[in-house]
Amino acid sequence: MARLRVGVLISGRGSNLQALIDAAAGAGFPAEIVLTISNRRDAQGLERAAKAGIATQVIEHGKFASREAFDAALDQALRASRVELVCNAGFMRILSAGFVEAWRDRLVNIHPSLLPAFPGLHTHERALEAGVRLHGCTVHFVRSKVDDGPIIVQAAVPVLAGDDAEKLAERVLAAEHRAYPLALALIAAGRVRVEGERVVIRGAVPATGMLLNPKAES
Ligand code: GRF
């Protein structure tokens, strides 16, 4: 069966992009990354993609007169590469309602908190401040409200005594690197559907020993 054609949007380090690249290199993985777009020329993720032989494009938001014009350029590039699913991976631009609508249920994001807790920035600092015992990450379909939309996969990590934002971020990031490939695999296998703004996953997903839900396939 043809693999799902994925475009990844990044702005920086690209460790989630790397997790997706590594997963997609595995035998039988149902998706392939065909394009990586960065809005920043200096994004480290661009090197990761190039190293993996993935096409890269830099589309600098500052060169466009409006958000809509920037998003139109993104849209055009994605369509030119026949992208079927867009994965935001540390992409630090808010997408316009038109773009989000055009890619409805074909546009996903990873956010470093257990949504709906802590949308927005500085999630680890805020989790520590709030004193939550569990924190984590969420992979979700994108809607025009920021960090909102049907939840596909969440992974929880404990907040430990002695944590600072950096230590907690590191623990969450390790969970992100497992949650995002799992979500992509489920979508690409055609097992994810949105029903009334909630995600339903078809079929069983075996245990991983991690607080990852739905549980990962072995
Ligand atoms: C991740 O924590 C992601 O959840 C957030 O931004 C960070 C990006 O990291 N949206 P990387 O660029 O994938 O390493």
PDB file of C-alpha atoms and ligand atoms in Angstrom:
ATOM      1  CA  MET A   1       0.000   0.000   0.000  1.00  0.00           C
ATOM      2  CA  ALA A   2       1.211   3.531  -0.754  1.00  0.00           C
ATOM      3  CA  ARG A   3       2.622   5.338   2.249  1.00  0.00           C
ATOM      4  CA  LEU A   4       0.975   8.536   3.428  1.00  0.00           C
ATOM      5  CA  ARG A   5       2.872  11.585   2.166  1.00  0.00           C
ATOM      6  CA  VAL A   6       3.778  13.828   5.097  1.00  0.00           C
ATOM      7  CA  GLY A   7       5.039  17.401   5.225  1.00  0.00           C
ATOM      8  CA  VAL A   8       6.628  18.615   8.459  1.00  0.00           C
ATOM      9  CA  LEU A   9       6.631  22.277   9.520  1.00  0.00           C
ATOM     10  CA  ILE A  10       9.433  23.331  11.860  1.00  0.00           C
ATOM     11  CA  SER A  11      11.017  26.455  13.295  1.00  0.00           C
ATOM     12  CA  GLY A  12      14.001  25.158  15.245  1.00  0.00           C
ATOM     13  CA  ARG A  13      15.823  22.221  16.754  1.00  0.00           C
ATOM     14  CA  GLY A  14      13.731  19.543  15.064  1.00  0.00           C
ATOM     15  CA  SER A  15      14.041  16.733  17.595  1.00  0.00           C
ATOM     16  CA  ASN A  16      10.418  15.761  16.986  1.00  0.00           C
ATOM     17  CA  LEU A  17      11.081  15.856  13.260  1.00  0.00           C
ATOM     18  CA  GLN A  18      14.005  13.493  13.938  1.00  0.00           C
ATOM     19  CA  ALA A  19      11.725  11.125  15.858  1.00  0.00           C
ATOM     20  CA  LEU A  20       9.352  11.064  12.882  1.00  0.00           C
ATOM     21  CA  ILE A  21      12.232  10.547  10.435  1.00  0.00           C
ATOM     22  CA  ASP A  22      13.573   7.641  12.506  1.00  0.00           C
ATOM     23  CA  ALA A  23      10.136   6.059  12.807  1.00  0.00           C
ATOM     24  CA  ALA A  24       9.449   6.430   9.092  1.00  0.00           C
ATOM     25  CA  ALA A  25      12.732   4.655   8.339  1.00  0.00           C
ATOM     26  CA  GLY A  26      11.397   1.545  10.077  1.00  0.00           C
ATOM     27  CA  ALA A  27      10.173  -1.359   7.969  1.00  0.00           C
ATOM     28  CA  GLY A  28       6.470  -1.212   7.251  1.00  0.00           C
ATOM     29  CA  PHE A  29       5.925   2.297   8.670  1.00  0.00           C
ATOM     30  CA  PRO A  30       2.822   3.572   6.862  1.00  0.00           C
ATOM     31  CA  ALA A  31       4.026   7.179   6.264  1.00  0.00           C
ATOM     32  CA  GLU A  32       6.936   8.880   4.535  1.00  0.00           C
ATOM     33  CA  ILE A  33       8.187  12.411   5.062  1.00  0.00           C
ATOM     34  CA  VAL A  34       8.425  14.033   1.654  1.00  0.00           C
ATOM     35  CA  LEU A  35       9.040  17.659   2.625  1.00  0.00           C
ATOM     36  CA  THR A  36      10.264  19.720   5.575  1.00  0.00           C
ATOM     37  CA  ILE A  37       9.485  23.434   5.618  1.00  0.00           C
ATOM     38  CA  SER A  38      11.010  25.902   8.046  1.00  0.00           C
ATOM     39  CA  ASN A  39      10.065  29.536   8.529  1.00  0.00           C
ATOM     40  CA  ARG A  40      13.594  30.108   9.814  1.00  0.00           C
ATOM     41  CA  ARG A  41      16.700  29.669   7.719  1.00  0.00           C
ATOM     42  CA  ASP A  42      18.819  28.715  10.764  1.00  0.00           C
ATOM     43  CA  ALA A  43      16.548  25.899  12.001  1.00  0.00           C
ATOM     44  CA  GLN A  44      18.675  22.912  13.004  1.00  0.00           C
ATOM     45  CA  GLY A  45      15.897  20.620  11.827  1.00  0.00           C
ATOM     46  CA  LEU A  46      16.679  21.532   8.215  1.00  0.00           C
ATOM     47  CA  GLU A  47      20.025  19.738   8.525  1.00  0.00           C
ATOM     48  CA  ARG A  48      18.330  16.703  10.032  1.00  0.00           C
ATOM     49  CA  ALA A  49      15.947  16.494   7.080  1.00  0.00           C
ATOM     50  CA  ALA A  50      18.675  17.026   4.501  1.00  0.00           C
ATOM     51  CA  LYS A  51      20.786  14.312   6.136  1.00  0.00           C
ATOM     52  CA  ALA A  52      17.864  11.921   5.786  1.00  0.00           C
ATOM     53  CA  GLY A  53      17.512  12.831   2.102  1.00  0.00           C
ATOM     54  CA  ILE A  54      14.254  14.725   2.626  1.00  0.00           C
ATOM     55  CA  ALA A  55      13.496  17.813   0.529  1.00  0.00           C
ATOM     56  CA  THR A  56      13.668  21.058   2.494  1.00  0.00           C
ATOM     57  CA  GLN A  57      12.295  24.522   1.904  1.00  0.00           C
ATOM     58  CA  VAL A  58      12.742  27.755   3.798  1.00  0.00           C
ATOM     59  CA  ILE A  59       9.718  30.037   3.671  1.00  0.00           C
ATOM     60  CA  GLU A  60      10.488  33.057   5.817  1.00  0.00           C
ATOM     61  CA  HIS A  61       7.390  34.619   7.314  1.00  0.00           C
ATOM     62  CA  GLY A  62       9.068  38.025   7.475  1.00  0.00           C
ATOM     63  CA  LYS A  63       9.126  38.194   3.686  1.00  0.00           C
ATOM     64  CA  PHE A  64       5.339  38.169   3.420  1.00  0.00           C
ATOM     65  CA  ALA A  65       2.979  41.107   3.835  1.00  0.00           C
ATOM     66  CA  SER A  66       0.422  39.140   5.840  1.00  0.00           C
ATOM     67  CA  ARG A  67      -0.136  35.875   7.684  1.00  0.00           C
ATOM     68  CA  GLU A  68      -2.488  34.809   4.890  1.00  0.00           C
ATOM     69  CA  ALA A  69       0.166  35.399   2.217  1.00  0.00           C
ATOM     70  CA  PHE A  70       2.718  33.369   4.193  1.00  0.00           C
ATOM     71  CA  ASP A  71       0.204  30.564   4.714  1.00  0.00           C
ATOM     72  CA  ALA A  72      -0.647  30.593   0.992  1.00  0.00           C
ATOM     73  CA  ALA A  73       3.032  30.005   0.224  1.00  0.00           C
ATOM     74  CA  LEU A  74       3.110  27.110   2.707  1.00  0.00           C
ATOM     75  CA  ASP A  75      -0.036  25.674   1.167  1.00  0.00           C
ATOM     76  CA  GLN A  76       1.386  25.926  -2.330  1.00  0.00           C
ATOM     77  CA  ALA A  77       4.644  24.210  -1.364  1.00  0.00           C
ATOM     78  CA  LEU A  78       2.814  21.398   0.428  1.00  0.00           C
ATOM     79  CA  ARG A  79       0.476  20.822  -2.501  1.00  0.00           C
ATOM     80  CA  ALA A  80       3.341  20.916  -5.001  1.00  0.00           C
ATOM     81  CA  SER A  81       4.896  18.004  -3.086  1.00  0.00           C
ATOM     82  CA  ARG A  82       1.540  16.207  -2.982  1.00  0.00           C
ATOM     83  CA  VAL A  83       1.547  16.246   0.811  1.00  0.00           C
ATOM     84  CA  GLU A  84      -1.462  14.487   2.355  1.00  0.00           C
ATOM     85  CA  LEU A  85      -0.825  15.194   6.048  1.00  0.00           C
ATOM     86  CA  VAL A  86       0.941  18.137   7.676  1.00  0.00           C
ATOM     87  CA  CYS A  87       2.762  17.655  10.995  1.00  0.00           C
ATOM     88  CA  ASN A  88       3.700  20.740  12.974  1.00  0.00           C
ATOM     89  CA  ALA A  89       6.810  19.940  14.967  1.00  0.00           C
ATOM     90  CA  GLY A  90       7.962  22.940  16.959  1.00  0.00           C
ATOM     91  CA  PHE A  91       6.503  25.272  14.328  1.00  0.00           C
ATOM     92  CA  MET A  92       6.248  28.627  16.048  1.00  0.00           C
ATOM     93  CA  ARG A  93       3.775  30.429  13.779  1.00  0.00           C
ATOM     94  CA  ILE A  94       0.039  30.649  14.267  1.00  0.00           C
ATOM     95  CA  LEU A  95      -1.711  29.432  11.132  1.00  0.00           C
ATOM     96  CA  SER A  96      -4.602  31.415   9.662  1.00  0.00           C
ATOM     97  CA  ALA A  97      -8.167  30.107   9.857  1.00  0.00           C
ATOM     98  CA  GLY A  98      -8.184  29.615   6.076  1.00  0.00           C
ATOM     99  CA  PHE A  99      -5.122  27.356   6.151  1.00  0.00           C
ATOM    100  CA  VAL A 100      -6.429  25.394   9.144  1.00  0.00           C
ATOM    101  CA  GLU A 101      -9.773  24.885   7.412  1.00  0.00           C
ATOM    102  CA  ALA A 102      -8.163  23.850   4.116  1.00  0.00           C
ATOM    103  CA  TRP A 103      -6.184  21.164   5.971  1.00  0.00           C
ATOM    104  CA  ARG A 104      -8.899  20.199   8.431  1.00  0.00           C
ATOM    105  CA  ASP A 105      -8.198  16.764   9.962  1.00  0.00           C
ATOM    106  CA  ARG A 106      -5.030  16.601   7.850  1.00  0.00           C
ATOM    107  CA  LEU A 107      -3.012  18.945  10.081  1.00  0.00           C
ATOM    108  CA  VAL A 108      -1.588  17.829  13.433  1.00  0.00           C
ATOM    109  CA  ASN A 109       0.487  19.443  16.138  1.00  0.00           C
ATOM    110  CA  ILE A 110       2.448  18.329  19.183  1.00  0.00           C
ATOM    111  CA  HIS A 111       2.137  20.407  22.303  1.00  0.00           C
ATOM    112  CA  PRO A 112       4.227  20.001  25.460  1.00  0.00           C
ATOM    113  CA  SER A 113       1.417  19.652  28.005  1.00  0.00           C
ATOM    114  CA  LEU A 114      -1.574  17.469  28.714  1.00  0.00           C
ATOM    115  CA  LEU A 115      -4.156  19.606  26.926  1.00  0.00           C
ATOM    116  CA  PRO A 116      -6.498  21.258  27.707  1.00  0.00           C
ATOM    117  CA  ALA A 117      -4.127  22.178  30.553  1.00  0.00           C
ATOM    118  CA  PHE A 118      -1.490  24.774  29.704  1.00  0.00           C
ATOM    119  CA  PRO A 119      -2.083  25.822  26.107  1.00  0.00           C
ATOM    120  CA  GLY A 120       0.403  28.417  24.869  1.00  0.00           C
ATOM    121  CA  LEU A 121       4.040  28.945  25.810  1.00  0.00           C
ATOM    122  CA  HIS A 122       6.206  28.132  28.858  1.00  0.00           C
ATOM    123  CA  THR A 123       4.199  25.029  29.675  1.00  0.00           C
ATOM    124  CA  HIS A 124       6.855  23.457  31.901  1.00  0.00           C
ATOM    125  CA  GLU A 125       7.286  26.545  34.075  1.00  0.00           C
ATOM    126  CA  ARG A 126       3.515  26.822  34.382  1.00  0.00           C
ATOM    127  CA  ALA A 127       3.104  23.138  35.277  1.00  0.00           C
ATOM    128  CA  LEU A 128       5.681  23.536  38.052  1.00  0.00           C
ATOM    129  CA  GLU A 129       4.009  26.690  39.277  1.00  0.00           C
ATOM    130  CA  ALA A 130       0.608  25.006  39.338  1.00  0.00           C
ATOM    131  CA  GLY A 131       2.047  22.075  41.291  1.00  0.00           C
ATOM    132  CA  VAL A 132       0.604  19.365  39.026  1.00  0.00           C
ATOM    133  CA  ARG A 133       1.891  15.850  39.705  1.00  0.00           C
ATOM    134  CA  LEU A 134       1.517  14.693  36.121  1.00  0.00           C
ATOM    135  CA  HIS A 135       2.550  16.615  33.024  1.00  0.00           C
ATOM    136  CA  GLY A 136       3.149  15.438  29.481  1.00  0.00           C
ATOM    137  CA  CYS A 137       2.419  16.038  25.849  1.00  0.00           C
ATOM    138  CA  THR A 138      -0.463  15.931  23.404  1.00  0.00           C
ATOM    139  CA  VAL A 139      -0.696  15.212  19.697  1.00  0.00           C
ATOM    140  CA  HIS A 140      -3.875  16.744  18.322  1.00  0.00           C
ATOM    141  CA  PHE A 141      -5.582  17.849  15.141  1.00  0.00           C
ATOM    142  CA  VAL A 142      -5.223  21.592  14.660  1.00  0.00           C
ATOM    143  CA  ARG A 143      -8.178  23.935  14.912  1.00  0.00           C
ATOM    144  CA  SER A 144      -8.120  27.703  14.568  1.00  0.00           C
ATOM    145  CA  LYS A 145      -8.035  28.170  18.342  1.00  0.00           C
ATOM    146  CA  VAL A 146      -4.392  27.717  19.377  1.00  0.00           C
ATOM    147  CA  ASP A 147      -3.474  24.393  21.050  1.00  0.00           C
ATOM    148  CA  ASP A 148      -7.001  23.129  20.725  1.00  0.00           C
ATOM    149  CA  GLY A 149      -8.526  20.335  18.656  1.00  0.00           C
ATOM    150  CA  PRO A 150      -9.296  16.620  18.749  1.00  0.00           C
ATOM    151  CA  ILE A 151      -6.709  14.733  20.826  1.00  0.00           C
ATOM    152  CA  ILE A 152      -5.042  11.768  19.141  1.00  0.00           C
ATOM    153  CA  VAL A 153      -2.355  10.636  21.619  1.00  0.00           C
ATOM    154  CA  GLN A 154      -1.240  11.852  25.029  1.00  0.00           C
ATOM    155  CA  ALA A 155       1.745  10.744  27.086  1.00  0.00           C
ATOM    156  CA  ALA A 156       2.026  11.541  30.784  1.00  0.00           C
ATOM    157  CA  VAL A 157       5.215  11.970  32.765  1.00  0.00           C
ATOM    158  CA  PRO A 158       5.559  12.481  36.524  1.00  0.00           C
ATOM    159  CA  VAL A 159       6.656  15.786  37.977  1.00  0.00           C
ATOM    160  CA  LEU A 160       9.438  14.873  40.410  1.00  0.00           C
ATOM    161  CA  ALA A 161      10.755  16.572  43.520  1.00  0.00           C
ATOM    162  CA  GLY A 162      13.699  18.719  42.512  1.00  0.00           C
ATOM    163  CA  ASP A 163      12.459  19.299  38.961  1.00  0.00           C
ATOM    164  CA  ASP A 164      13.154  22.577  37.288  1.00  0.00           C
ATOM    165  CA  ALA A 165      11.673  23.557  33.941  1.00  0.00           C
ATOM    166  CA  GLU A 166      14.672  22.187  32.106  1.00  0.00           C
ATOM    167  CA  LYS A 167      14.574  18.750  33.725  1.00  0.00           C
ATOM    168  CA  LEU A 168      10.842  18.510  33.244  1.00  0.00           C
ATOM    169  CA  ALA A 169      11.118  19.618  29.605  1.00  0.00           C
ATOM    170  CA  GLU A 170      13.649  16.872  28.977  1.00  0.00           C
ATOM    171  CA  ARG A 171      11.341  14.217  30.419  1.00  0.00           C
ATOM    172  CA  VAL A 172       8.395  15.526  28.401  1.00  0.00           C
ATOM    173  CA  LEU A 173      10.486  15.685  25.234  1.00  0.00           C
ATOM    174  CA  ALA A 174      11.388  11.995  25.545  1.00  0.00           C
ATOM    175  CA  ALA A 175       7.652  11.287  25.759  1.00  0.00           C
ATOM    176  CA  GLU A 176       6.999  13.508  22.719  1.00  0.00           C
ATOM    177  CA  HIS A 177       9.444  11.441  20.722  1.00  0.00           C
ATOM    178  CA  ARG A 178       7.321   8.361  21.367  1.00  0.00           C
ATOM    179  CA  ALA A 179       3.895   9.924  21.169  1.00  0.00           C
ATOM    180  CA  TYR A 180       4.323  11.697  17.819  1.00  0.00           C
ATOM    181  CA  PRO A 181       5.472   8.654  15.811  1.00  0.00           C
ATOM    182  CA  LEU A 182       2.647   6.641  17.365  1.00  0.00           C
ATOM    183  CA  ALA A 183       0.060   9.238  16.358  1.00  0.00           C
ATOM    184  CA  LEU A 184       1.468   9.413  12.842  1.00  0.00           C
ATOM    185  CA  ALA A 185       1.467   5.625  12.510  1.00  0.00           C
ATOM    186  CA  LEU A 186      -2.169   5.438  13.610  1.00  0.00           C
ATOM    187  CA  ILE A 187      -3.284   8.193  11.235  1.00  0.00           C
ATOM    188  CA  ALA A 188      -1.309   6.813   8.305  1.00  0.00           C
ATOM    189  CA  ALA A 189      -2.735   3.348   8.902  1.00  0.00           C
ATOM    190  CA  GLY A 190      -6.200   4.868   8.522  1.00  0.00           C
ATOM    191  CA  ARG A 191      -7.148   4.029  12.101  1.00  0.00           C
ATOM    192  CA  VAL A 192      -7.976   7.544  13.291  1.00  0.00           C
ATOM    193  CA  ARG A 193     -11.233   9.319  12.655  1.00  0.00           C
ATOM    194  CA  VAL A 194     -12.769  12.437  14.113  1.00  0.00           C
ATOM    195  CA  GLU A 195     -16.312  12.108  15.385  1.00  0.00           C
ATOM    196  CA  GLY A 196     -17.883  15.239  16.795  1.00  0.00           C
ATOM    197  CA  GLU A 197     -14.492  16.758  17.665  1.00  0.00           C
ATOM    198  CA  ARG A 198     -13.290  13.632  19.438  1.00  0.00           C
ATOM    199  CA  VAL A 199     -10.883  11.105  18.031  1.00  0.00           C
ATOM    200  CA  VAL A 200     -11.884   7.473  17.718  1.00  0.00           C
ATOM    201  CA  ILE A 201      -9.137   4.905  17.116  1.00  0.00           C
ATOM    202  CA  ARG A 202      -9.955   1.665  15.393  1.00  0.00           C
ATOM    203  CA  GLY A 203      -8.461  -1.581  16.653  1.00  0.00           C
ATOM    204  CA  ALA A 204      -6.434  -2.611  19.660  1.00  0.00           C
ATOM    205  CA  VAL A 205      -3.098  -1.043  20.530  1.00  0.00           C
ATOM    206  CA  PRO A 206      -0.831  -3.297  22.669  1.00  0.00           C
ATOM    207  CA  ALA A 207       0.854  -2.180  25.923  1.00  0.00           C
ATOM    208  CA  THR A 208       4.178  -0.309  26.120  1.00  0.00           C
ATOM    209  CA  GLY A 209       4.678   0.088  29.841  1.00  0.00           C
ATOM    210  CA  MET A 210       4.484   3.856  29.416  1.00  0.00           C
ATOM    211  CA  LEU A 211       1.622   6.122  30.306  1.00  0.00           C
ATOM    212  CA  LEU A 212       0.873   6.580  26.645  1.00  0.00           C
ATOM    213  CA  ASN A 213      -2.673   6.579  25.463  1.00  0.00           C
ATOM    214  CA  PRO A 214      -3.710   5.017  23.183  1.00  0.00           C
ATOM    215  CA  LYS A 215      -1.012   2.467  23.897  1.00  0.00           C
ATOM    216  CA  ALA A 216       1.647   1.966  21.261  1.00  0.00           C
ATOM    217  CA  GLU A 217       1.760  -0.870  18.779  1.00  0.00           C
ATOM    218  CA  SER A 218       4.700  -3.209  19.364  1.00  0.00           C
TER     219      SER A 218
HETATM  220  C1  GRF B   1       8.551  20.631  21.506  1.00  0.00           C
HETATM  221  O1  GRF B   1       8.537  20.629  22.904  1.00  0.00           O
HETATM  222  C2  GRF B   1       7.162  20.739  20.956  1.00  0.00           C
HETATM  223  O2  GRF B   1       6.199  20.089  21.723  1.00  0.00           O
HETATM  224  C3  GRF B   1       6.928  22.231  21.013  1.00  0.00           C
HETATM  225  O3  GRF B   1       8.154  22.795  20.661  1.00  0.00           O
HETATM  226  C4  GRF B   1       9.214  21.891  20.955  1.00  0.00           C
HETATM  227  C5  GRF B   1       9.927  21.632  19.681  1.00  0.00           C
HETATM  228  O4  GRF B   1      11.079  20.864  19.843  1.00  0.00           O
HETATM  229  N1  GRF B   1       5.809  22.599  20.179  1.00  0.00           N
HETATM  230  P1  GRF B   1      11.815  20.242  18.567  1.00  0.00           P
HETATM  231  O5  GRF B   1      12.077  21.384  17.599  1.00  0.00           O
HETATM  232  O6  GRF B   1      10.926  19.203  17.992  1.00  0.00           O
HETATM  233  O7  GRF B   1      13.093  19.677  19.101  1.00  0.00           O
END
